[in-house]
Amino acid sequence: MPTTIVWFRQDLRVWDHEPLFRAARRGQVIPIYIFERSLLHHPEACAAQIEFILRCLYALDLDLQKLGGRLILRDGDPVEILPNLIAETQAEGIYAYTDCDRIYSRVRDAKVIKRLTERQMRIRWFDPPASIDDLIAYPKYRDRWYADMNSAITPSPEKVSVPEEVVSDRLPTLMELGHQPDQKFIPAAGTEPARILLKEFFETKAKSYYWQLSYPSAEATTGLSPYIKVGAISIRECVQYAKAFTKDPDPKIRLSSKQLISRLRWGSGFHQRFRYMPQLEVRSLYTVFDEDGWDFDPIHYQKWQQGMTGFPIIDAAARCLLATGGWKELNFRSRAIYSSFLSNLLGMDWRYGALHFMQHLIDGDCAIDHYQWAMQAGVTHCVDKSWTRIYNPGEAAIARCDPEAKFIKRWLPELADIPIEKLGGNLAAFGYPAPMLDYKQSRKERVKQLEKQRSIFREQKNVLPYLARMPDYPIPFPLSPEQIPNWLTEQNPPLFPHALDLESLDLEQAIKLRTWLVAHVEIQPHKANTLKPKNEPPSKAKSSRKAKQQPDSPFRQLSLFESM
């Protein structure tokens, strides 16, 4: 009976898992997960997310046991472990999904391929749904995404037979992996808890999700983002479950289900951008932004991290992230406002913000978070855009996202007795830190800077000359050239899957790539709201306008720091 190794990475499930299903159908299976020190001690490693992964691995092992199998654990370098395991077990080869999560992952997989080839061993790669090698225009990718998501879900294997002689390491603790618990709440792990969240969302939240996404205190999100990140549930399963509600009799539920599906698609789109251009993990999209350099003030950075900026909506977001890992309450709008403050108003490199987020987000996803950080800094979707969304962190942000100050007062209890209408101003008289910057002046300086930088490439049909290239040594930020990690053993390391070779693209291909770097809907700057005391009635004109307002289009909200 043939034996196949199935290498689990970002796919910790037995349902909708094509490599596992195919391997089990052809014979015995060795399902393996390898703890890689280069990932565990990456500068952006998050202790809470690693703890969640440990619990998902425990749940995966239980699911495999129900099928007659078990999970095999190893600790070390896959380049050494996998060929040796093939030799020891006489396995025919390895099945695995491609992994474009980080540059490290692609360098590692290229090394695995090389080592296996040298030893005349085989590996078969499977692309996850809606992850493709060919360069196509974004509108065609959108069609491909829907086609892949509507295709049949791969069932779990009927049986998983693991050779008895293959021994597994025990599941380590977080501390044994070199991390300390940071007291964040860890959600229940595995596929079944993810399915319960999805079901509960449509039972209890779907009527309000579409309208409450911008309000962190509403906790309107599904809570699925940590599960999708580690692959405890597939995006396709989520899409097909949500699709059933797009024809619900309740129009509110129909809108919310379509919005959720759109957000899942946007998340896949960010991953596809990283498949094309992995350099976006460590560089801004256009070279001018990094060449001009960024400001960095360690004291201001620390105040931003700890929630001591003097702007309550920013400080509440900071403390929520540190305390919870952000997976439920720190929604996309809160993350956008918080990030815009660092890059646009303090003028700091967006990569410092992404670093802090990734170190604390339980749902941290390199492609989504890095690209969205760059987007909030104004350095991505700007080739055909003349304005920049820079959030006002004072009264306007509170009025728009936390008009009852529930989020602020939950995370800043020292402001519990401050009237809502005063929260957008200077609160130094109440013993709170004074605002650390002048919004209007900081915004003016940032807009002037962006206008100058963007003028170099704006409206260019061919943007290739202006795009960032992969560095010779793609060192994780913020490591210095003297801190090259041990997995970077050569200049311009081979990657698998391969990145786009920007130098070889012709004009037609350049135009296709450009479609990935622009906004596909017309979005105008948001009109600022104001805070009013609760007992102050709105004017007749405002009341009339409010009564006539229609729900915003689901395609107006492009800020997406989480998958849904």
Coordinates of C-alpha atoms in Angstrom, one line a residue:
M1 CA 0.0 0.0 0.0
P2 CA 1.5 3.4 -1.0
T3 CA 2.3 5.9 1.7
T4 CA 2.1 9.7 1.2
I5 CA 3.2 12.4 3.6
V6 CA 0.8 15.3 3.9
W7 CA 2.5 18.4 5.1
F8 CA 0.2 20.7 7.1
R9 CA 1.0 24.5 7.3
Q10 CA -1.8 27.1 7.0
D11 CA -4.5 24.4 6.6
L12 CA -5.2 22.9 10.0
R13 CA -8.4 20.9 9.0
V14 CA -9.6 17.6 7.6
W15 CA -12.5 19.1 5.6
D16 CA -12.0 20.8 2.2
H17 CA -8.4 19.6 2.2
E18 CA -7.6 18.2 -1.2
P19 CA -4.0 16.9 -0.4
L20 CA -5.3 14.9 2.6
F21 CA -8.3 13.6 0.7
R22 CA -6.2 12.4 -2.3
A23 CA -3.5 10.9 -0.1
A24 CA -6.0 9.0 2.0
R25 CA -7.7 7.7 -1.1
R26 CA -4.5 6.2 -2.5
G27 CA -3.2 4.5 0.7
Q28 CA -1.5 5.2 4.0
V29 CA -0.9 8.8 5.2
I30 CA 1.6 10.5 7.4
P31 CA 0.0 13.8 8.4
I32 CA 2.8 16.0 9.7
Y33 CA 3.2 19.5 11.2
I34 CA 6.7 20.9 11.7
F35 CA 7.5 23.6 14.3
E36 CA 9.9 25.9 12.5
R37 CA 12.1 28.1 14.6
S38 CA 12.5 30.6 11.8
L39 CA 8.8 31.2 12.0
L40 CA 8.4 30.9 15.7
H41 CA 11.0 33.5 16.3
H42 CA 10.3 35.8 13.3
P43 CA 10.2 39.5 14.4
E44 CA 6.5 39.5 13.8
A45 CA 5.7 36.3 15.7
C46 CA 2.7 36.6 18.1
A47 CA 2.6 34.5 21.3
A48 CA -1.2 34.5 21.4
Q49 CA -1.5 33.3 17.8
I50 CA 1.1 30.6 18.4
E51 CA -1.0 29.5 21.4
F52 CA -4.1 29.4 19.2
I53 CA -2.1 27.3 16.6
L54 CA -1.1 24.9 19.4
R55 CA -4.8 24.4 20.3
C56 CA -5.8 24.0 16.7
L57 CA -3.2 21.3 16.3
Y58 CA -4.7 19.5 19.3
A59 CA -8.1 19.8 17.6
L60 CA -6.7 18.6 14.3
D61 CA -5.2 15.5 16.0
L62 CA -8.6 14.7 17.5
D63 CA -10.3 15.1 14.1
L64 CA -7.7 12.7 12.6
Q65 CA -8.2 10.2 15.4
K66 CA -11.9 10.1 14.5
L67 CA -10.9 9.0 11.1
G68 CA -8.5 6.4 12.4
G69 CA -5.3 8.5 12.1
R70 CA -3.2 10.8 14.2
L71 CA -1.1 13.9 13.7
I72 CA 2.7 13.5 13.6
L73 CA 4.7 16.4 15.1
R74 CA 8.3 17.3 14.5
D75 CA 10.5 20.2 15.5
G76 CA 13.2 21.5 13.2
D77 CA 14.0 22.4 9.6
P78 CA 11.6 20.9 7.0
V79 CA 14.5 20.8 4.5
E80 CA 16.1 18.1 6.6
I81 CA 13.1 16.5 8.3
L82 CA 11.0 15.8 5.2
P83 CA 13.6 13.9 3.0
N84 CA 14.7 11.9 6.0
L85 CA 11.1 11.0 6.8
I86 CA 10.5 9.8 3.2
A87 CA 13.7 7.6 3.5
E88 CA 12.7 6.2 6.9
T89 CA 9.1 5.3 5.9
Q90 CA 9.6 4.5 2.2
A91 CA 6.9 7.0 1.4
E92 CA 6.3 7.7 -2.3
G93 CA 6.4 11.5 -1.7
I94 CA 4.7 14.5 -0.2
Y95 CA 1.4 16.3 -0.8
A96 CA 1.1 19.9 0.4
Y97 CA -0.7 23.2 -0.4
T98 CA 1.4 26.0 -1.7
D99 CA 2.2 28.6 0.9
C100 CA 2.7 32.3 0.0
D101 CA 2.2 33.6 3.5
R102 CA 5.8 35.0 3.9
I103 CA 9.0 35.3 1.9
Y104 CA 10.5 32.9 4.4
S105 CA 7.9 30.3 3.4
R106 CA 8.7 30.5 -0.2
V107 CA 12.5 30.4 0.3
R108 CA 12.0 27.3 2.5
D109 CA 9.8 25.6 -0.1
A110 CA 12.3 26.2 -2.9
K111 CA 15.0 24.7 -0.7
V112 CA 12.7 21.7 0.1
I113 CA 12.2 21.1 -3.7
K114 CA 15.9 21.4 -4.3
R115 CA 16.8 18.9 -1.6
L116 CA 14.1 16.4 -2.6
T117 CA 15.3 16.7 -6.3
E118 CA 18.8 16.0 -5.2
R119 CA 17.7 12.8 -3.5
Q120 CA 15.3 11.8 -6.3
M121 CA 12.3 12.3 -4.1
R122 CA 8.9 13.8 -5.1
I123 CA 6.5 16.5 -3.8
R124 CA 3.2 17.4 -5.4
W125 CA 1.9 20.9 -4.7
F126 CA -1.8 21.9 -4.6
D127 CA -2.9 25.5 -5.1
P128 CA -5.6 26.6 -2.6
P129 CA -8.8 27.8 -4.3
A130 CA -8.3 31.2 -5.9
S131 CA -4.5 31.1 -5.6
I132 CA -3.0 31.1 -9.1
D133 CA 0.4 31.3 -10.8
D134 CA -0.6 33.1 -14.0
L135 CA -0.9 36.9 -14.1
I136 CA -4.4 37.9 -15.0
A137 CA -6.3 41.2 -14.7
Y138 CA -8.1 41.7 -11.4
P139 CA -11.6 41.6 -12.9
K140 CA -10.8 38.2 -14.4
Y141 CA -9.4 37.1 -11.0
R142 CA -12.7 38.1 -9.4
D143 CA -14.5 35.8 -11.8
R144 CA -12.0 33.0 -11.0
W145 CA -12.5 33.5 -7.3
Y146 CA -16.3 33.1 -7.5
A147 CA -15.8 30.0 -9.7
D148 CA -13.4 28.4 -7.3
M149 CA -15.6 29.3 -4.3
N150 CA -18.7 27.8 -6.0
S151 CA -16.9 24.5 -6.8
A152 CA -17.6 21.5 -4.7
I153 CA -16.1 21.3 -1.2
T154 CA -13.7 18.4 -0.9
P155 CA -15.1 16.0 1.7
S156 CA -13.1 14.7 4.6
P157 CA -11.5 11.3 4.0
E158 CA -13.5 8.3 5.1
K159 CA -10.4 6.9 6.8
V160 CA -6.9 8.0 7.5
S161 CA -4.5 5.2 8.1
V162 CA -1.1 6.2 9.6
P163 CA 1.7 3.7 9.8
E164 CA 2.1 2.5 13.4
E165 CA 5.9 2.7 13.4
V166 CA 5.9 6.5 12.7
V167 CA 6.4 8.2 16.1
S168 CA 5.3 11.7 16.9
D169 CA 6.8 14.2 19.2
R170 CA 4.5 15.4 21.9
L171 CA 2.6 18.7 21.5
P172 CA 4.9 21.4 23.1
T173 CA 3.8 24.2 25.4
L174 CA 4.0 27.8 24.4
M175 CA 6.9 28.3 26.8
E176 CA 8.8 25.3 25.3
L177 CA 8.5 27.1 22.0
G178 CA 10.3 30.1 23.5
H179 CA 7.2 32.4 24.1
Q180 CA 5.6 33.7 27.2
P181 CA 1.8 33.8 27.6
D182 CA 0.5 37.5 27.5
Q183 CA -2.9 36.9 29.1
K184 CA -4.9 37.4 25.9
F185 CA -8.1 35.4 25.7
I186 CA -7.6 32.5 23.2
P187 CA -10.8 31.5 21.3
A188 CA -11.9 27.9 21.2
A189 CA -9.8 26.2 18.6
G190 CA -10.5 23.9 15.7
T191 CA -13.0 23.5 12.9
E192 CA -16.1 22.9 14.9
P193 CA -15.9 26.2 16.9
A194 CA -15.4 28.0 13.7
R195 CA -18.6 26.5 12.3
I196 CA -20.4 27.4 15.4
L197 CA -19.3 31.1 15.1
L198 CA -20.5 31.1 11.4
K199 CA -23.9 29.7 12.4
E200 CA -24.3 32.1 15.3
F201 CA -23.3 35.0 13.1
F202 CA -26.3 34.4 10.8
E203 CA -28.6 33.7 13.7
T204 CA -27.7 36.8 15.8
K205 CA -25.6 39.3 13.9
A206 CA -26.5 39.2 10.2
K207 CA -29.4 41.7 10.5
S208 CA -27.0 44.4 11.8
Y209 CA -23.6 43.4 10.4
Y210 CA -23.7 45.5 7.3
W211 CA -24.6 48.7 9.2
Q212 CA -22.5 48.2 12.4
L213 CA -19.2 47.3 10.8
S214 CA -17.8 50.7 11.6
Y215 CA -18.7 50.5 15.3
P216 CA -16.2 48.6 17.4
S217 CA -18.5 48.4 20.5
A218 CA -21.1 46.5 18.4
E219 CA -18.7 43.6 18.0
A220 CA -20.5 42.9 14.7
T221 CA -17.7 40.8 13.1
T222 CA -18.0 37.1 12.7
G223 CA -14.9 36.3 14.8
L224 CA -13.7 33.9 12.1
S225 CA -10.5 35.6 11.1
P226 CA -8.2 33.6 13.4
Y227 CA -9.6 30.4 12.1
I228 CA -9.3 31.4 8.5
K229 CA -5.7 32.5 9.0
V230 CA -4.6 29.1 10.3
G231 CA -6.9 27.2 7.9
A232 CA -9.1 25.6 10.6
I233 CA -12.0 26.4 8.3
S234 CA -11.7 27.0 4.5
I235 CA -12.7 30.2 2.9
R236 CA -14.8 28.2 0.5
E237 CA -16.8 26.6 3.3
C238 CA -17.5 30.1 4.7
V239 CA -18.5 31.4 1.3
Q240 CA -20.9 28.6 0.5
Y241 CA -22.5 28.8 3.9
A242 CA -23.0 32.6 3.5
K243 CA -24.2 32.2 -0.1
A244 CA -27.4 30.5 1.1
F245 CA -28.4 33.7 2.9
T246 CA -28.0 35.9 -0.2
K247 CA -31.6 34.9 -1.0
D248 CA -32.9 35.3 2.5
P249 CA -36.4 36.9 2.7
D250 CA -34.9 39.6 5.0
P251 CA -33.1 42.2 2.9
K252 CA -30.8 43.1 5.8
I253 CA -29.5 39.5 6.0
R254 CA -29.1 39.5 2.2
L255 CA -27.0 42.6 2.3
S256 CA -24.9 41.3 5.2
S257 CA -24.2 38.0 3.5
K258 CA -23.1 39.7 0.3
Q259 CA -20.9 42.0 2.4
L260 CA -19.3 39.1 4.2
I261 CA -18.6 37.3 0.9
S262 CA -17.0 40.5 -0.5
R263 CA -14.7 40.7 2.4
L264 CA -13.6 37.1 2.1
R265 CA -12.9 37.8 -1.6
W266 CA -10.9 41.0 -0.7
G267 CA -8.8 38.9 1.7
S268 CA -8.0 36.4 -1.0
G269 CA -7.1 39.3 -3.3
F270 CA -4.4 40.5 -0.9
H271 CA -2.9 37.0 -0.8
Q272 CA -2.9 36.9 -4.6
R273 CA -1.0 40.3 -4.7
F274 CA 1.6 38.8 -2.4
R275 CA 1.8 35.7 -4.6
Y276 CA 2.7 38.0 -7.5
M277 CA 4.8 40.5 -5.5
P278 CA 6.2 39.0 -2.2
Q279 CA 8.4 42.0 -1.8
L280 CA 5.4 43.8 -0.4
E281 CA 6.1 42.1 2.9
V282 CA 9.2 44.2 3.4
R283 CA 8.9 47.2 1.0
S284 CA 6.4 49.8 -0.1
L285 CA 4.7 49.2 -3.4
Y286 CA 6.4 52.2 -5.1
T287 CA 10.1 52.8 -4.6
V288 CA 9.8 56.6 -4.0
F289 CA 8.2 56.1 -0.6
D290 CA 11.0 54.1 0.9
E291 CA 13.7 56.0 -1.0
D292 CA 12.5 59.3 0.5
G293 CA 12.6 57.7 3.9
W294 CA 10.3 58.0 6.9
D295 CA 10.5 59.7 10.3
F296 CA 10.9 57.7 13.4
D297 CA 10.5 58.9 17.0
P298 CA 10.9 56.1 19.5
I299 CA 9.0 58.1 22.2
H300 CA 6.1 58.9 20.0
Y301 CA 6.1 55.2 18.8
Q302 CA 5.9 54.0 22.3
K303 CA 3.0 56.4 23.2
W304 CA 1.2 55.1 20.1
Q305 CA 1.8 51.5 21.1
Q306 CA 0.7 52.0 24.7
G307 CA -2.3 54.2 24.1
M308 CA -1.0 57.5 25.5
T309 CA -1.4 59.8 22.5
G310 CA -4.1 62.1 24.0
F311 CA -6.6 61.0 21.4
P312 CA -9.2 58.7 23.1
I313 CA -10.2 56.8 20.0
I314 CA -6.5 56.0 19.2
D315 CA -5.7 55.1 22.8
A316 CA -8.7 52.9 23.1
A317 CA -7.7 51.0 20.0
A318 CA -4.1 50.6 21.3
R319 CA -5.3 49.2 24.6
C320 CA -7.8 46.9 23.0
L321 CA -5.1 45.4 20.7
L322 CA -2.8 44.8 23.6
A323 CA -5.4 43.2 25.8
T324 CA -7.4 41.1 23.3
G325 CA -5.4 40.5 20.2
G326 CA -8.1 42.5 18.3
W327 CA -9.8 39.5 16.8
K328 CA -13.4 40.6 17.7
E329 CA -13.7 44.1 19.0
L330 CA -10.9 45.9 17.1
N331 CA -12.8 46.0 13.8
F332 CA -11.5 47.2 10.4
R333 CA -12.4 50.9 11.0
S334 CA -10.7 51.0 14.4
R335 CA -7.6 49.5 12.9
A336 CA -7.7 51.9 10.0
I337 CA -7.9 55.0 12.2
Y338 CA -5.3 53.7 14.6
S339 CA -2.9 52.9 11.7
S340 CA -3.5 56.2 9.8
F341 CA -2.5 58.1 12.9
L342 CA 1.0 56.5 13.0
S343 CA 1.8 56.7 9.3
N344 CA 0.0 59.8 8.2
L345 CA 0.0 62.1 11.3
L346 CA 3.2 60.9 13.0
G347 CA 4.9 60.3 9.6
M348 CA 6.4 56.9 10.7
D349 CA 7.1 54.0 8.5
W350 CA 4.0 51.8 8.1
R351 CA 6.2 48.7 8.6
Y352 CA 6.7 49.7 12.3
G353 CA 2.9 49.7 12.6
A354 CA 2.6 46.3 10.8
L355 CA 5.3 44.9 13.1
H356 CA 3.3 46.0 16.2
F357 CA 0.0 44.7 14.9
M358 CA 1.5 41.3 13.9
Q359 CA 3.1 40.9 17.3
H360 CA -0.3 41.2 19.0
L361 CA -3.1 40.2 16.5
I362 CA -4.4 36.7 17.1
D363 CA -5.8 36.9 13.5
G364 CA -2.6 38.5 12.2
D365 CA -2.2 37.8 8.5
C366 CA 0.9 39.0 6.7
A367 CA -0.6 39.7 3.3
I368 CA -3.8 41.3 4.6
D369 CA -2.2 43.4 7.4
H370 CA 0.9 44.5 5.5
Y371 CA -1.0 45.5 2.4
Q372 CA -3.7 47.3 4.4
W373 CA -1.1 49.1 6.5
A374 CA 0.6 50.3 3.3
M375 CA -2.9 51.3 2.0
Q376 CA -3.7 53.4 5.1
A377 CA -0.3 55.1 4.7
G378 CA -1.4 56.1 1.2
V379 CA 1.3 54.2 -0.6
T380 CA -0.7 51.5 -2.5
H381 CA -3.9 52.3 -4.4
C382 CA -2.8 55.8 -5.4
V383 CA -1.7 55.6 -9.0
D384 CA -5.1 57.0 -10.2
K385 CA -6.3 58.7 -7.0
S386 CA -5.9 62.4 -6.2
W387 CA -6.9 62.3 -2.6
T388 CA -5.9 60.5 0.6
R389 CA -8.0 59.3 3.4
I390 CA -6.4 60.6 6.6
Y391 CA -8.7 60.1 9.5
N392 CA -9.3 62.9 12.0
P393 CA -8.6 61.2 15.3
G394 CA -10.6 63.7 17.3
E395 CA -14.3 64.5 17.3
A396 CA -14.9 63.3 13.7
A397 CA -13.6 59.8 14.3
I398 CA -15.5 59.4 17.6
A399 CA -18.7 60.7 15.9
R400 CA -18.4 58.3 13.1
C401 CA -17.3 55.1 14.9
D402 CA -18.1 55.5 18.6
P403 CA -20.8 58.1 18.9
E404 CA -21.9 56.8 22.3
A405 CA -18.3 56.4 23.4
K406 CA -18.9 52.8 24.5
F407 CA -15.6 51.6 23.0
I408 CA -13.6 54.5 24.4
K409 CA -15.0 54.2 27.9
R410 CA -14.6 50.4 28.0
W411 CA -10.9 50.7 27.3
L412 CA -10.2 54.1 28.9
P413 CA -12.1 53.8 32.3
E414 CA -10.4 57.0 33.4
L415 CA -12.7 58.9 31.0
A416 CA -15.9 57.2 32.2
D417 CA -17.3 60.4 33.7
I418 CA -16.2 62.8 30.8
P419 CA -19.2 64.0 28.7
I420 CA -19.2 62.5 25.2
E421 CA -19.1 65.9 23.5
K422 CA -15.8 66.7 25.2
L423 CA -14.0 63.5 24.2
G424 CA -12.8 65.0 20.9
G425 CA -10.9 67.8 22.5
N426 CA -8.0 68.5 24.8
L427 CA -8.6 66.5 28.0
A428 CA -5.5 67.7 29.9
A429 CA -7.8 69.5 32.3
F430 CA -9.3 66.2 33.3
G431 CA -5.8 64.6 34.0
Y432 CA -5.6 62.9 30.6
P433 CA -2.6 63.3 28.3
A434 CA -2.8 66.3 26.0
P435 CA -3.0 65.6 22.3
M436 CA 0.5 64.8 21.1
L437 CA 0.0 66.5 17.7
D438 CA -2.0 69.1 15.9
Y439 CA -4.2 67.2 13.4
K440 CA -4.7 70.0 10.9
Q441 CA -1.0 70.8 10.7
S442 CA 0.1 67.2 10.6
R443 CA -2.4 66.4 7.9
K444 CA -1.4 69.3 5.8
E445 CA 2.3 68.3 5.9
R446 CA 1.4 64.7 5.0
V447 CA -0.8 65.6 2.1
K448 CA 1.9 67.9 0.7
Q449 CA 4.5 65.1 1.0
L450 CA 2.2 62.5 -0.7
E451 CA 1.3 64.8 -3.5
K452 CA 5.0 65.3 -4.3
Q453 CA 5.8 61.6 -4.1
R454 CA 2.8 60.5 -6.1
S455 CA 3.4 63.0 -8.9
I456 CA 6.3 60.8 -10.0
F457 CA 4.1 57.9 -11.2
R458 CA 0.4 59.1 -11.0
E459 CA -1.7 58.2 -14.1
Q460 CA 1.1 56.3 -15.7
K461 CA -0.2 53.5 -17.9
N462 CA 3.0 51.4 -17.3
V463 CA 3.9 51.5 -13.6
L464 CA 6.6 48.9 -13.8
P465 CA 9.5 51.3 -13.6
Y466 CA 8.2 52.7 -10.3
L467 CA 7.5 49.5 -8.5
A468 CA 9.6 48.1 -5.7
R469 CA 11.8 45.1 -6.5
M470 CA 12.7 42.2 -4.3
P471 CA 15.7 43.1 -2.2
D472 CA 18.9 41.0 -2.7
Y473 CA 18.5 39.9 0.9
P474 CA 14.8 40.0 1.8
I475 CA 15.5 40.5 5.5
P476 CA 12.4 40.7 7.7
F477 CA 11.7 44.2 9.0
P478 CA 13.2 45.7 11.2
L479 CA 16.3 43.6 11.1
S480 CA 19.5 45.3 9.9
P481 CA 21.8 44.0 7.2
E482 CA 24.0 42.7 10.0
Q483 CA 21.1 40.5 11.3
I484 CA 20.6 38.3 8.3
P485 CA 18.6 35.2 9.5
N486 CA 20.1 31.8 9.0
W487 CA 17.5 30.8 6.4
L488 CA 18.8 33.5 4.1
T489 CA 21.9 31.7 2.9
E490 CA 22.3 33.4 -0.5
Q491 CA 21.6 36.6 -2.4
N492 CA 18.4 36.6 -4.5
P493 CA 17.2 33.3 -3.1
P494 CA 14.9 31.1 -5.3
L495 CA 11.3 31.3 -4.3
F496 CA 8.4 28.8 -4.7
P497 CA 5.9 29.7 -5.9
H498 CA 7.8 32.0 -8.1
A499 CA 7.3 35.7 -8.0
L500 CA 6.5 37.9 -11.0
D501 CA 9.7 38.9 -12.8
L502 CA 8.9 42.6 -13.3
E503 CA 11.8 43.0 -15.6
S504 CA 10.4 40.6 -18.1
L505 CA 6.8 41.8 -18.3
D506 CA 5.7 43.3 -21.5
L507 CA 3.3 46.3 -21.8
E508 CA 0.2 44.1 -22.0
Q509 CA 1.2 42.2 -18.8
A510 CA 2.1 45.5 -17.1
I511 CA -1.4 46.8 -17.8
K512 CA -2.8 43.6 -16.2
L513 CA -0.7 44.1 -13.2
R514 CA -1.8 47.7 -12.9
T515 CA -5.4 46.5 -12.4
W516 CA -4.3 45.0 -9.1
L517 CA -3.0 48.3 -7.9
V518 CA -6.0 50.6 -8.4
A519 CA -9.3 51.0 -6.7
H520 CA -12.1 49.5 -8.8
V521 CA -14.9 51.7 -7.4
E522 CA -15.1 55.5 -7.1
I523 CA -14.9 56.5 -3.5
Q524 CA -15.1 60.1 -2.3
P525 CA -13.8 61.4 0.9
H526 CA -16.1 60.9 3.9
K527 CA -17.8 64.0 5.2
A528 CA -16.9 64.6 8.9
N529 CA -19.5 64.1 11.6
T530 CA -19.7 66.0 14.8
L531 CA -20.4 65.1 18.4
K532 CA -23.5 66.7 20.0
P533 CA -24.8 66.4 23.6
K534 CA -27.5 63.7 23.8
N535 CA -30.1 66.2 24.8
E536 CA -29.4 68.5 21.9
P537 CA -32.0 67.8 19.1
P538 CA -30.8 67.7 15.5
S539 CA -31.8 70.5 13.2
K540 CA -34.8 70.0 10.9
A541 CA -32.6 70.0 7.9
K542 CA -30.3 67.3 9.3
S543 CA -33.3 65.2 10.5
S544 CA -34.7 65.4 7.0
R545 CA -31.4 64.3 5.4
K546 CA -31.0 61.5 7.9
A547 CA -34.5 60.2 7.2
K548 CA -33.7 60.0 3.5
Q549 CA -30.3 58.4 3.8
Q550 CA -29.9 55.0 2.1
P551 CA -27.5 52.3 3.2
D552 CA -24.0 52.9 1.9
S553 CA -22.9 50.6 -1.0
P554 CA -21.1 47.6 0.3
F555 CA -18.3 48.4 -2.0
R556 CA -17.6 51.8 -0.4
Q557 CA -15.6 50.4 2.5
L558 CA -12.2 49.5 1.1
S559 CA -10.3 49.4 4.4
L560 CA -10.0 45.8 5.3
F561 CA -7.6 44.7 8.1
E562 CA -9.4 41.5 8.7
S563 CA -10.9 38.9 6.5
M564 CA -14.5 39.9 7.4

